[in-house]
PDB file of C-alpha atoms in Angstrom:
ATOM      1  CA  MET A 362      79.080  96.835  89.408  1.00 57.00           C
ATOM      2  CA  GLU A 363      78.297  95.194  92.640  1.00 67.00           C
ATOM      3  CA  ILE A 364      81.203  92.133  92.579  1.00 73.00           C
ATOM      4  CA  LYS A 365      79.500  88.938  93.457  1.00 78.00           C
ATOM      5  CA  LEU A 366      81.446  86.821  95.990  1.00 82.00           C
ATOM      6  CA  PRO A 367      83.897  84.829  94.458  1.00 80.00           C
ATOM      7  CA  TYR A 368      85.058  82.564  96.643  1.00 84.00           C
ATOM      8  CA  GLY A 369      84.071  80.139  99.092  1.00 87.00           C
ATOM      9  CA  LEU A 370      86.295  79.002 102.184  1.00 88.00           C
ATOM     10  CA  ARG A 371      86.546  75.123 103.083  1.00 90.00           C
ATOM     11  CA  ASP A 372      89.282  73.134 105.352  1.00 88.00           C
ATOM     12  CA  ASP A 373      91.127  76.819 105.655  1.00 84.00           C
ATOM     13  CA  LYS A 374      91.184  76.968 101.864  1.00 86.00           C
ATOM     14  CA  LEU A 375      89.874  79.443  99.181  1.00 86.00           C
ATOM     15  CA  LEU A 376      87.842  77.640  96.681  1.00 85.00           C
ATOM     16  CA  THR A 377      86.669  79.236  93.033  1.00 82.00           C
ATOM     17  CA  ILE A 378      82.980  78.800  91.935  1.00 81.00           C
ATOM     18  CA  GLU A 379      84.487  76.019  89.630  1.00 80.00           C
ATOM     19  CA  ASP A 380      86.207  73.960  92.444  1.00 82.00           C
ATOM     20  CA  VAL A 381      82.627  72.890  93.706  1.00 85.00           C
ATOM     21  CA  GLU A 382      79.146  71.148  93.217  1.00 86.00           C
ATOM     22  CA  SER A 383      76.259  73.599  92.980  1.00 85.00           C
ATOM     23  CA  GLY A 384      73.842  74.876  96.085  1.00 85.00           C
ATOM     24  CA  LEU A 385      74.771  73.334  99.348  1.00 87.00           C
ATOM     25  CA  LYS A 386      76.775  70.837  98.067  1.00 88.00           C
ATOM     26  CA  CYS A 387      79.477  72.814  97.738  1.00 89.00           C
ATOM     27  CA  ASN A 388      80.331  72.881 101.390  1.00 90.00           C
ATOM     28  CA  CYS A 389      81.919  75.972 102.095  1.00 90.00           C
ATOM     29  CA  VAL A 390      81.670  79.040 104.692  1.00 90.00           C
ATOM     30  CA  CYS A 391      82.118  82.610 104.094  1.00 90.00           C
ATOM     31  CA  PRO A 392      85.611  83.634 104.122  1.00 87.00           C
ATOM     32  CA  THR A 393      84.441  86.815 106.872  1.00 86.00           C
ATOM     33  CA  CYS A 394      81.851  85.545 108.939  1.00 89.00           C
ATOM     34  CA  LYS A 395      82.273  81.592 108.540  1.00 88.00           C
ATOM     35  CA  LYS A 396      78.299  81.170 107.680  1.00 86.00           C
ATOM     36  CA  ARG A 397      77.256  78.838 105.333  1.00 88.00           C
ATOM     37  CA  LEU A 398      77.382  79.772 101.641  1.00 89.00           C
ATOM     38  CA  ILE A 399      75.346  78.525  98.744  1.00 87.00           C
ATOM     39  CA  ALA A 400      77.020  78.348  95.266  1.00 87.00           C
ATOM     40  CA  ARG A 401      74.963  79.413  92.698  1.00 85.00           C
ATOM     41  CA  LYS A 402      75.829  77.838  89.268  1.00 78.00           C
ATOM     42  CA  GLY A 403      72.705  78.747  87.305  1.00 68.00           C
ATOM     43  CA  GLU A 404      72.421  79.230  83.021  1.00 63.00           C
ATOM     44  CA  ILE A 405      72.003  82.581  82.975  1.00 53.00           C
ATOM     45  CA  LYS A 406      73.233  84.980  85.863  1.00 62.00           C
ATOM     46  CA  GLU A 407      77.888  84.646  86.519  1.00 70.00           C
ATOM     47  CA  HIS A 408      78.456  81.771  88.602  1.00 76.00           C
ATOM     48  CA  HIS A 409      78.878  82.973  92.337  1.00 79.00           C
ATOM     49  CA  PHE A 410      78.566  82.365  96.210  1.00 85.00           C
ATOM     50  CA  ALA A 411      76.218  83.358  98.123  1.00 85.00           C
ATOM     51  CA  HIS A 412      74.867  83.357 101.867  1.00 87.00           C
ATOM     52  CA  ASP A 413      72.604  80.169 102.537  1.00 85.00           C
ATOM     53  CA  LYS A 414      68.649  82.098 103.399  1.00 80.00           C
ATOM     54  CA  GLY A 415      70.018  85.831 102.598  1.00 75.00           C
ATOM     55  CA  ASP A 416      71.972  85.936 105.662  1.00 76.00           C
ATOM     56  CA  ASP A 417      74.974  88.075 104.271  1.00 78.00           C
ATOM     57  CA  CYS A 418      77.421  89.971 106.344  1.00 80.00           C
ATOM     58  CA  GLY A 419      78.671  91.990 103.444  1.00 77.00           C
ATOM     59  CA  GLN A 420      82.482  91.919 104.247  1.00 80.00           C
ATOM     60  CA  GLY A 421      83.034  88.392 102.010  1.00 81.00           C
ATOM     61  CA  VAL A 422      84.117  89.806  98.902  1.00 81.00           C
ATOM     62  CA  GLU A 423      86.727  91.965 100.933  1.00 84.00           C
ATOM     63  CA  THR A 424      87.981  89.463 102.952  1.00 87.00           C
ATOM     64  CA  ALA A 425      88.397  86.954  99.932  1.00 86.00           C
ATOM     65  CA  ILE A 426      90.045  89.441  97.788  1.00 86.00           C
ATOM     66  CA  HIS A 427      92.414  90.593 100.493  1.00 89.00           C
ATOM     67  CA  ILE A 428      93.388  86.870 100.950  1.00 88.00           C
ATOM     68  CA  ILE A 429      93.679  85.572  97.494  1.00 88.00           C
ATOM     69  CA  SER A 430      96.001  88.261  96.531  1.00 91.00           C
ATOM     70  CA  LYS A 431      98.192  87.887  99.064  1.00 91.00           C
ATOM     71  CA  GLU A 432      98.569  84.306  98.554  1.00 90.00           C
ATOM     72  CA  PHE A 433      99.028  84.949  94.482  1.00 92.00           C
ATOM     73  CA  ILE A 434     101.658  86.961  95.512  1.00 94.00           C
ATOM     74  CA  LYS A 435     103.817  84.849  98.043  1.00 93.00           C
ATOM     75  CA  ASP A 436     103.748  82.388  95.014  1.00 92.00           C
ATOM     76  CA  ALA A 437     104.837  84.955  92.606  1.00 93.00           C
ATOM     77  CA  LYS A 438     108.291  84.572  91.185  1.00 95.00           C
ATOM     78  CA  TYR A 439     108.287  88.606  90.473  1.00 95.00           C
ATOM     79  CA  PHE A 440     106.450  91.990  90.827  1.00 96.00           C
ATOM     80  CA  THR A 441     106.049  94.635  88.536  1.00 97.00           C
ATOM     81  CA  THR A 442     106.065  97.992  90.006  1.00 97.00           C
ATOM     82  CA  PRO A 443     104.476 101.298  88.904  1.00 97.00           C
ATOM     83  CA  PRO A 444     106.114 103.928  86.732  1.00 96.00           C
ATOM     84  CA  ILE A 445     106.781 107.207  88.769  1.00 96.00           C
ATOM     85  CA  TYR A 446     106.369 110.448  86.940  1.00 95.00           C
ATOM     86  CA  TYR A 447     107.892 114.090  87.845  1.00 94.00           C
ATOM     87  CA  PRO A 448     104.832 115.553  90.038  1.00 90.00           C
ATOM     88  CA  ASN A 449     102.209 117.233  87.798  1.00 88.00           C
ATOM     89  CA  THR A 450     103.931 115.782  84.645  1.00 90.00           C
ATOM     90  CA  LYS A 451     103.684 112.832  82.270  1.00 91.00           C
ATOM     91  CA  VAL A 452     107.355 112.492  82.090  1.00 94.00           C
ATOM     92  CA  VAL A 453     108.586 109.326  83.482  1.00 95.00           C
ATOM     93  CA  ILE A 454     111.615 109.476  86.117  1.00 93.00           C
ATOM     94  CA  ILE A 455     111.561 105.912  87.281  1.00 93.00           C
ATOM     95  CA  ASN A 456     109.834 103.060  84.846  1.00 93.00           C
ATOM     96  CA  GLU A 457     107.708 100.342  85.373  1.00 95.00           C
ATOM     97  CA  SER A 458     109.987  97.481  86.845  1.00 94.00           C
ATOM     98  CA  GLN A 459     109.436  93.971  87.342  1.00 94.00           C
ATOM     99  CA  VAL A 460     111.444  93.198  90.871  1.00 94.00           C
ATOM    100  CA  PRO A 461     112.301  89.461  91.067  1.00 95.00           C
ATOM    101  CA  ILE A 462     111.237  87.859  94.436  1.00 95.00           C
ATOM    102  CA  GLU A 463     113.894  86.236  96.419  1.00 95.00           C
ATOM    103  CA  SER A 464     111.376  85.875  99.148  1.00 94.00           C
ATOM    104  CA  VAL A 465     108.008  86.751 100.855  1.00 94.00           C
ATOM    105  CA  THR A 466     106.279  87.034 104.138  1.00 93.00           C
ATOM    106  CA  LEU A 467     102.620  87.932 105.096  1.00 92.00           C
ATOM    107  CA  GLU A 468     101.411  89.660 108.186  1.00 88.00           C
ATOM    108  CA  SER A 469     105.139  90.203 109.761  1.00 88.00           C
ATOM    109  CA  LYS A 470     105.843  93.504 111.896  1.00 88.00           C
ATOM    110  CA  VAL A 471     108.288  95.673 110.106  1.00 87.00           C
ATOM    111  CA  GLY A 472     109.403  98.535 112.514  1.00 83.00           C
ATOM    112  CA  SER A 473     105.993  99.820 114.219  1.00 87.00           C
ATOM    113  CA  ILE A 474     103.706  98.851 111.367  1.00 90.00           C
ATOM    114  CA  VAL A 475     102.435  95.620 110.178  1.00 91.00           C
ATOM    115  CA  PRO A 476     102.269  95.256 106.386  1.00 92.00           C
ATOM    116  CA  ASP A 477     100.117  92.989 104.384  1.00 93.00           C
ATOM    117  CA  ILE A 478     103.205  91.755 102.478  1.00 95.00           C
ATOM    118  CA  VAL A 479     107.062  92.527 102.477  1.00 95.00           C
ATOM    119  CA  ILE A 480     109.200  91.236  99.245  1.00 95.00           C
ATOM    120  CA  THR A 481     112.620  90.998  99.648  1.00 94.00           C
ATOM    121  CA  SER A 482     114.322  91.203  96.215  1.00 92.00           C
ATOM    122  CA  VAL A 483     116.672  88.684  94.707  1.00 90.00           C
ATOM    123  CA  ALA A 484     118.920  91.750  95.221  1.00 89.00           C
ATOM    124  CA  GLY A 485     118.269  92.016  98.897  1.00 91.00           C
ATOM    125  CA  LYS A 486     116.058  94.760  99.083  1.00 91.00           C
ATOM    126  CA  GLN A 487     112.398  95.277 101.001  1.00 93.00           C
ATOM    127  CA  LEU A 488     109.306  96.389  99.356  1.00 95.00           C
ATOM    128  CA  LEU A 489     105.852  96.652 101.406  1.00 96.00           C
ATOM    129  CA  VAL A 490     102.858  95.872  99.576  1.00 96.00           C
ATOM    130  CA  GLU A 491      99.736  96.822 100.796  1.00 95.00           C
ATOM    131  CA  ILE A 492      96.615  95.745  99.619  1.00 94.00           C
ATOM    132  CA  THR A 493      93.189  97.713  99.098  1.00 92.00           C
ATOM    133  CA  VAL A 494      89.929  96.759  98.157  1.00 87.00           C
ATOM    134  CA  THR A 495      87.782  99.099  99.676  1.00 81.00           C
ATOM    135  CA  HIS A 496      89.470 101.152 102.472  1.00 80.00           C
ATOM    136  CA  LYS A 497      93.047 103.019 101.072  1.00 83.00           C
ATOM    137  CA  VAL A 498      95.941 103.047 103.384  1.00 86.00           C
ATOM    138  CA  ASP A 499      95.214 105.286 106.377  1.00 86.00           C
ATOM    139  CA  TYR A 500      97.204 108.435 106.806  1.00 89.00           C
ATOM    140  CA  ARG A 501      98.847 107.262 109.895  1.00 90.00           C
ATOM    141  CA  LYS A 502     100.255 103.991 108.230  1.00 91.00           C
ATOM    142  CA  TYR A 503     101.311 106.398 105.044  1.00 90.00           C
ATOM    143  CA  GLN A 504     102.833 108.784 107.325  1.00 91.00           C
ATOM    144  CA  LYS A 505     104.509 105.828 109.374  1.00 92.00           C
ATOM    145  CA  ILE A 506     105.611 104.022 105.974  1.00 92.00           C
ATOM    146  CA  ARG A 507     107.055 107.590 104.869  1.00 91.00           C
ATOM    147  CA  SER A 508     108.821 108.298 108.270  1.00 90.00           C
ATOM    148  CA  MET A 509     110.848 104.948 108.119  1.00 91.00           C
ATOM    149  CA  LYS A 510     112.000 105.303 104.395  1.00 90.00           C
ATOM    150  CA  PHE A 511     110.127 102.314 103.387  1.00 92.00           C
ATOM    151  CA  SER A 512     109.673 101.395  99.408  1.00 95.00           C
ATOM    152  CA  ALA A 513     105.926 100.554  99.319  1.00 95.00           C
ATOM    153  CA  VAL A 514     103.262  99.968  96.706  1.00 96.00           C
ATOM    154  CA  GLU A 515      99.297 100.115  97.020  1.00 96.00           C
ATOM    155  CA  VAL A 516      97.620  97.439  95.271  1.00 96.00           C
ATOM    156  CA  LEU A 517      94.483  98.392  94.250  1.00 94.00           C
ATOM    157  CA  ALA A 518      93.042  95.026  94.219  1.00 90.00           C
ATOM    158  CA  GLY A 519      89.288  96.101  94.445  1.00 86.00           C
ATOM    159  CA  HIS A 520      89.520  98.745  91.430  1.00 88.00           C
ATOM    160  CA  LEU A 521      91.240  95.478  89.468  1.00 88.00           C
ATOM    161  CA  MET A 522      88.721  93.111  90.605  1.00 82.00           C
ATOM    162  CA  ARG A 523      85.755  95.318  89.687  1.00 81.00           C
ATOM    163  CA  ARG A 524      87.455  96.764  86.192  1.00 82.00           C
ATOM    164  CA  MET A 525      88.147  93.012  84.991  1.00 78.00           C
ATOM    165  CA  TYR A 526      84.630  92.114  86.548  1.00 72.00           C
ATOM    166  CA  SER A 527      82.829  94.781  84.107  1.00 73.00           C
ATOM    167  CA  GLU A 528      84.770  93.061  81.452  1.00 71.00           C
ATOM    168  CA  LYS A 529      84.210  89.959  81.723  1.00 64.00           C
ATOM    169  CA  LYS A 530      80.356  89.859  82.505  1.00 48.00           C
ATOM    170  CA  TYR A 531      81.305  87.227  85.029  1.00 49.00           C
ATOM    171  CA  PHE A 532      83.937  86.340  88.084  1.00 48.00           C
ATOM    172  CA  LEU A 533      87.222  85.676  86.255  1.00 49.00           C
ATOM    173  CA  THR A 534      89.534  82.813  86.561  1.00 57.00           C
ATOM    174  CA  ASP A 535      92.380  82.347  89.301  1.00 66.00           C
ATOM    175  CA  LYS A 536      94.390  82.917  86.493  1.00 79.00           C
ATOM    176  CA  ASP A 537      92.899  85.959  84.836  1.00 83.00           C
ATOM    177  CA  TYR A 538      93.007  87.933  88.010  1.00 85.00           C
ATOM    178  CA  LYS A 539      96.278  86.255  88.946  1.00 88.00           C
ATOM    179  CA  THR A 540      98.291  87.558  86.105  1.00 91.00           C
ATOM    180  CA  ALA A 541      96.863  91.003  85.980  1.00 91.00           C
ATOM    181  CA  LEU A 542      97.640  91.127  89.874  1.00 93.00           C
ATOM    182  CA  ILE A 543     101.256  90.183  89.233  1.00 95.00           C
ATOM    183  CA  GLU A 544     102.041  91.499  85.666  1.00 95.00           C
ATOM    184  CA  GLU A 545     100.214  94.683  85.007  1.00 94.00           C
ATOM    185  CA  SER A 546     100.674  97.913  87.115  1.00 95.00           C
ATOM    186  CA  THR A 547      98.018 100.415  86.108  1.00 93.00           C
ATOM    187  CA  HIS A 548      96.093  99.236  89.177  1.00 94.00           C
ATOM    188  CA  LYS A 549      99.100  99.783  91.636  1.00 96.00           C
ATOM    189  CA  LYS A 550     100.614 103.157  93.053  1.00 95.00           C
ATOM    190  CA  TRP A 551     103.575 104.220  95.045  1.00 96.00           C
ATOM    191  CA  ILE A 552     103.380 105.018  98.767  1.00 95.00           C
ATOM    192  CA  ASN A 553     106.865 105.867  98.918  1.00 95.00           C
ATOM    193  CA  ASN A 554     109.917 105.479  97.061  1.00 95.00           C
ATOM    194  CA  PRO A 555     113.053 107.312  98.742  1.00 94.00           C
ATOM    195  CA  ARG A 556     114.924 106.945  95.336  1.00 91.00           C
ATOM    196  CA  ALA A 557     112.233 109.058  93.401  1.00 93.00           C
ATOM    197  CA  GLU A 558     111.989 111.705  95.766  1.00 93.00           C
ATOM    198  CA  ASN A 559     115.969 112.065  96.254  1.00 92.00           C
ATOM    199  CA  LEU A 560     115.682 112.428  92.241  1.00 94.00           C
ATOM    200  CA  VAL A 561     112.960 115.096  92.246  1.00 94.00           C
ATOM    201  CA  GLU A 562     114.966 116.914  94.824  1.00 93.00           C
ATOM    202  CA  ARG A 563     118.187 116.657  92.843  1.00 93.00           C
ATOM    203  CA  ILE A 564     115.791 117.996  89.708  1.00 95.00           C
ATOM    204  CA  ASN A 565     114.219 120.415  91.797  1.00 94.00           C
ATOM    205  CA  LYS A 566     117.596 121.823  93.212  1.00 94.00           C
ATOM    206  CA  ASP A 567     118.928 122.242  89.548  1.00 95.00           C
ATOM    207  CA  LEU A 568     115.561 123.946  88.318  1.00 95.00           C
ATOM    208  CA  LYS A 569     115.569 126.417  90.964  1.00 94.00           C
ATOM    209  CA  GLU A 570     119.090 127.435  90.994  1.00 94.00           C
ATOM    210  CA  ASN A 571     119.609 127.747  86.973  1.00 95.00           C
ATOM    211  CA  TYR A 572     116.318 127.912  85.409  1.00 95.00           C
ATOM    212  CA  CYS A 573     113.678 129.415  87.916  1.00 95.00           C
ATOM    213  CA  GLU A 574     112.305 132.861  87.968  1.00 95.00           C
ATOM    214  CA  GLU A 575     112.024 133.638  91.536  1.00 95.00           C
ATOM    215  CA  LYS A 576     108.799 135.800  92.351  1.00 95.00           C
ATOM    216  CA  GLU A 577     107.594 137.509  95.414  1.00 95.00           C
ATOM    217  CA  ILE A 578     104.503 136.312  96.721  1.00 95.00           C
ATOM    218  CA  LYS A 579     102.025 139.192  97.412  1.00 93.00           C
ATOM    219  CA  TYR A 580      99.039 139.577  99.581  1.00 89.00           C
ATOM    220  CA  LEU A 581      95.839 140.890  98.865  1.00 86.00           C
ATOM    221  CA  SER A 582      93.086 141.461 101.384  1.00 81.00           C
ATOM    222  CA  PHE A 583      88.987 141.730 101.002  1.00 77.00           C
ATOM    223  CA  GLU A 584      86.478 142.781 103.519  1.00 73.00           C
ATOM    224  CA  TYR A 585      85.832 139.434 104.165  1.00 72.00           C
ATOM    225  CA  ASP A 586      88.804 137.182 102.219  1.00 76.00           C
ATOM    226  CA  TYR A 587      92.366 137.565 100.774  1.00 81.00           C
ATOM    227  CA  ILE A 588      94.435 136.061  98.061  1.00 88.00           C
ATOM    228  CA  ASN A 589      98.348 135.143  98.099  1.00 92.00           C
ATOM    229  CA  TYR A 590      99.223 135.905  94.506  1.00 94.00           C
ATOM    230  CA  VAL A 591     102.042 136.824  92.074  1.00 95.00           C
ATOM    231  CA  ASP A 592     102.568 139.248  89.608  1.00 94.00           C
ATOM    232  CA  LYS A 593     103.383 138.763  85.905  1.00 93.00           C
ATOM    233  CA  CYS A 594     102.405 134.847  85.708  1.00 94.00           C
ATOM    234  CA  PRO A 595     104.117 133.362  82.049  1.00 94.00           C
ATOM    235  CA  LEU A 596     101.018 131.251  81.526  1.00 93.00           C
ATOM    236  CA  ASN A 597      98.279 134.108  81.999  1.00 92.00           C
ATOM    237  CA  LYS A 598      96.552 132.147  84.381  1.00 92.00           C
ATOM    238  CA  ARG A 599      94.421 135.527  85.181  1.00 94.00           C
ATOM    239  CA  GLN A 600      94.346 139.505  84.518  1.00 94.00           C
ATOM    240  CA  TRP A 601      93.624 142.042  86.656  1.00 92.00           C
ATOM    241  CA  LYS A 602      90.224 143.655  86.005  1.00 90.00           C
ATOM    242  CA  GLY A 603      90.751 146.962  87.605  1.00 85.00           C
ATOM    243  CA  GLY A 604      93.213 149.159  89.399  1.00 84.00           C
ATOM    244  CA  LYS A 605      96.900 150.433  88.299  1.00 86.00           C
ATOM    245  CA  ASN A 606      97.637 146.810  87.416  1.00 86.00           C
ATOM    246  CA  LYS A 607      94.424 146.505  84.969  1.00 90.00           C
ATOM    247  CA  GLY A 608      95.102 144.169  81.918  1.00 91.00           C
ATOM    248  CA  LEU A 609      98.500 142.643  83.519  1.00 93.00           C
ATOM    249  CA  SER A 610      98.538 138.968  84.282  1.00 95.00           C
ATOM    250  CA  TYR A 611      98.764 137.123  87.732  1.00 95.00           C
ATOM    251  CA  ALA A 612      98.292 133.827  89.818  1.00 96.00           C
ATOM    252  CA  ASN A 613      96.752 132.872  92.819  1.00 95.00           C
ATOM    253  CA  ILE A 614      99.133 130.841  94.799  1.00 95.00           C
ATOM    254  CA  HIS A 615      96.270 128.617  96.221  1.00 92.00           C
ATOM    255  CA  SER A 616      94.347 128.309  93.073  1.00 93.00           C
ATOM    256  CA  ASP A 617      96.923 128.321  90.145  1.00 95.00           C
ATOM    257  CA  CYS A 618     100.173 128.039  91.411  1.00 94.00           C
ATOM    258  CA  TYR A 619      99.934 124.730  93.981  1.00 91.00           C
ATOM    259  CA  HIS A 620      99.113 122.133  91.755  1.00 90.00           C
ATOM    260  CA  CYS A 621     100.743 123.944  88.446  1.00 93.00           C
ATOM    261  CA  LYS A 622     103.727 121.378  86.812  1.00 91.00           C
ATOM    262  CA  PHE A 623     105.967 124.756  86.670  1.00 94.00           C
ATOM    263  CA  LYS A 624     105.620 125.583  90.363  1.00 94.00           C
ATOM    264  CA  VAL A 625     109.210 123.729  91.505  1.00 94.00           C
ATOM    265  CA  GLN A 626     109.230 125.297  94.756  1.00 94.00           C
ATOM    266  CA  ILE A 627     107.052 127.511  97.404  1.00 95.00           C
ATOM    267  CA  GLU A 628     108.795 128.803 100.521  1.00 94.00           C
ATOM    268  CA  HIS A 629     106.988 129.650 103.480  1.00 92.00           C
ATOM    269  CA  LYS A 630     107.258 132.014 106.318  1.00 89.00           C
ATOM    270  CA  THR A 631     106.271 132.363 109.714  1.00 89.00           C
ATOM    271  CA  LEU A 632     103.947 135.513 110.943  1.00 80.00           C
ATOM    272  CA  LYS A 633     104.195 136.118 114.538  1.00 79.00           C
ATOM    273  CA  PHE A 634     101.314 137.604 116.238  1.00 73.00           C
ATOM    274  CA  LYS A 635     101.272 139.116 119.797  1.00 70.00           C
ATOM    275  CA  THR A 636      98.486 136.803 121.188  1.00 75.00           C
ATOM    276  CA  GLY A 637     100.905 134.396 120.525  1.00 74.00           C
ATOM    277  CA  PHE A 638      99.510 132.737 117.307  1.00 80.00           C
ATOM    278  CA  ASN A 639     101.879 132.004 114.784  1.00 83.00           C
ATOM    279  CA  LYS A 640     101.191 131.262 111.319  1.00 83.00           C
ATOM    280  CA  GLU A 641     103.213 129.806 108.004  1.00 87.00           C
ATOM    281  CA  VAL A 642     102.233 131.889 104.954  1.00 87.00           C
ATOM    282  CA  PRO A 643     103.739 131.520 101.535  1.00 91.00           C
ATOM    283  CA  SER A 644     106.398 133.940 100.601  1.00 94.00           C
ATOM    284  CA  ARG A 645     108.473 132.916  97.669  1.00 95.00           C
ATOM    285  CA  LEU A 646     107.756 130.903  94.842  1.00 96.00           C
ATOM    286  CA  PHE A 647     110.166 129.492  92.196  1.00 97.00           C
ATOM    287  CA  CYS A 648     108.499 128.940  89.002  1.00 96.00           C
ATOM    288  CA  ALA A 649     109.624 127.924  85.572  1.00 95.00           C
ATOM    289  CA  GLY A 650     106.217 128.679  83.363  1.00 93.00           C
ATOM    290  CA  TYR A 651     108.373 130.537  80.571  1.00 93.00           C
ATOM    291  CA  LEU A 652     109.392 127.178  79.885  1.00 91.00           C
ATOM    292  CA  GLU A 653     106.374 126.136  78.914  1.00 87.00           C
ATOM    293  CA  LEU A 654     107.311 124.714  75.387  1.00 84.00           C
ATOM    294  CA  ASP A 655     110.701 123.154  76.360  1.00 88.00           C
ATOM    295  CA  TYR A 656     109.744 122.221  79.817  1.00 92.00           C
ATOM    296  CA  SER A 657     109.186 118.019  79.770  1.00 92.00           C
ATOM    297  CA  ASP A 658     112.453 118.139  77.693  1.00 93.00           C
ATOM    298  CA  LEU A 659     114.458 119.497  80.195  1.00 94.00           C
ATOM    299  CA  ILE A 660     112.851 117.580  82.710  1.00 94.00           C
ATOM    300  CA  LYS A 661     114.169 114.519  81.045  1.00 94.00           C
ATOM    301  CA  LYS A 662     117.335 115.893  80.795  1.00 93.00           C
ATOM    302  CA  LEU A 663     118.035 116.935  84.008  1.00 93.00           C
ATOM    303  CA  ARG A 664     116.550 112.834  85.125  1.00 92.00           C
ATOM    304  CA  ASP A 665     119.065 111.359  82.782  1.00 91.00           C
ATOM    305  CA  ILE A 666     121.940 113.791  84.514  1.00 90.00           C
ATOM    306  CA  HIS A 667     121.159 112.783  88.278  1.00 88.00           C
ATOM    307  CA  GLN A 668     119.436 109.459  87.630  1.00 81.00           C
ATOM    308  CA  ASN A 669     122.621 107.998  89.380  1.00 66.00           C
ATOM    309  CA  PHE A 670     121.486 104.821  90.495  1.00 50.00           C
ATOM    310  CA  LYS A 671     119.882 101.399  88.893  1.00 48.00           C
ATOM    311  CA  SER A 672     116.859 101.206  86.981  1.00 46.00           C
ATOM    312  CA  LEU A 673     115.300  98.814  89.725  1.00 42.00           C
ATOM    313  CA  THR A 674     112.963 100.260  91.555  1.00 47.00           C
ATOM    314  CA  LEU A 675     113.877  99.256  94.924  1.00 53.00           C
TER     315      LEU A 675
END
């Protein structure tokens, strides 16, 4: 569903359609291109702003949602962060949390990046917040955030707006959107959370040392292709259809194991060729597939053992 332009700009302030008079009397311009807007407040269609004479720049909605989202978070008393799950499972390792806000800065340089928002919590910790409408955080910025070990959350504001717009069948009020933006977590995702990564590492180390089966990754070549695989997959992902292993189970490393929730770690080795070309290939798999029925309970147990920090996500 296409979102109509929800805000017009007047005297450097964003106004909703309900704040202004109809037509050109709204005296508003587009937040992006600064061209004149008309306020359409008819009896049938949802109220919205439109570019006068149809001269739509196509960027007004994104700019407006981006600006108003930052302003709402800047004025908030707290900010809800989403839960974090153990990889490829539904086991929560860090709960959804309300972070009490001490201060907020917008578009301020942190290290080598300029995040949309920097929240400083009452506890003195920093949380970076990126507002996404149509373009998600790019890979370079994502890598920089991770390398600097900042806690960072991406707010999928465009997704939230489309969901609410679809449900309401008209543009929602400021209060509706602000409440959802601040209090809900379904439209938010972690870009980076060092504490969660540390906890996953601790759990994985415990699993690897005490619970996993260590499997050698083998290589099978065909005329035009090859596969890396392990024998005796406890989940019976695949079965050999011929040869001496006919009927026995196996798993394809790339197709089955990399995204399997029972894959704890895949180790790699470097193959060196006479030409000077080096290639990283998988060599060993640490698998907990035999724990299929008890795996979630085990993860929760290890989470509780290793979770030696406060419930606050920052």
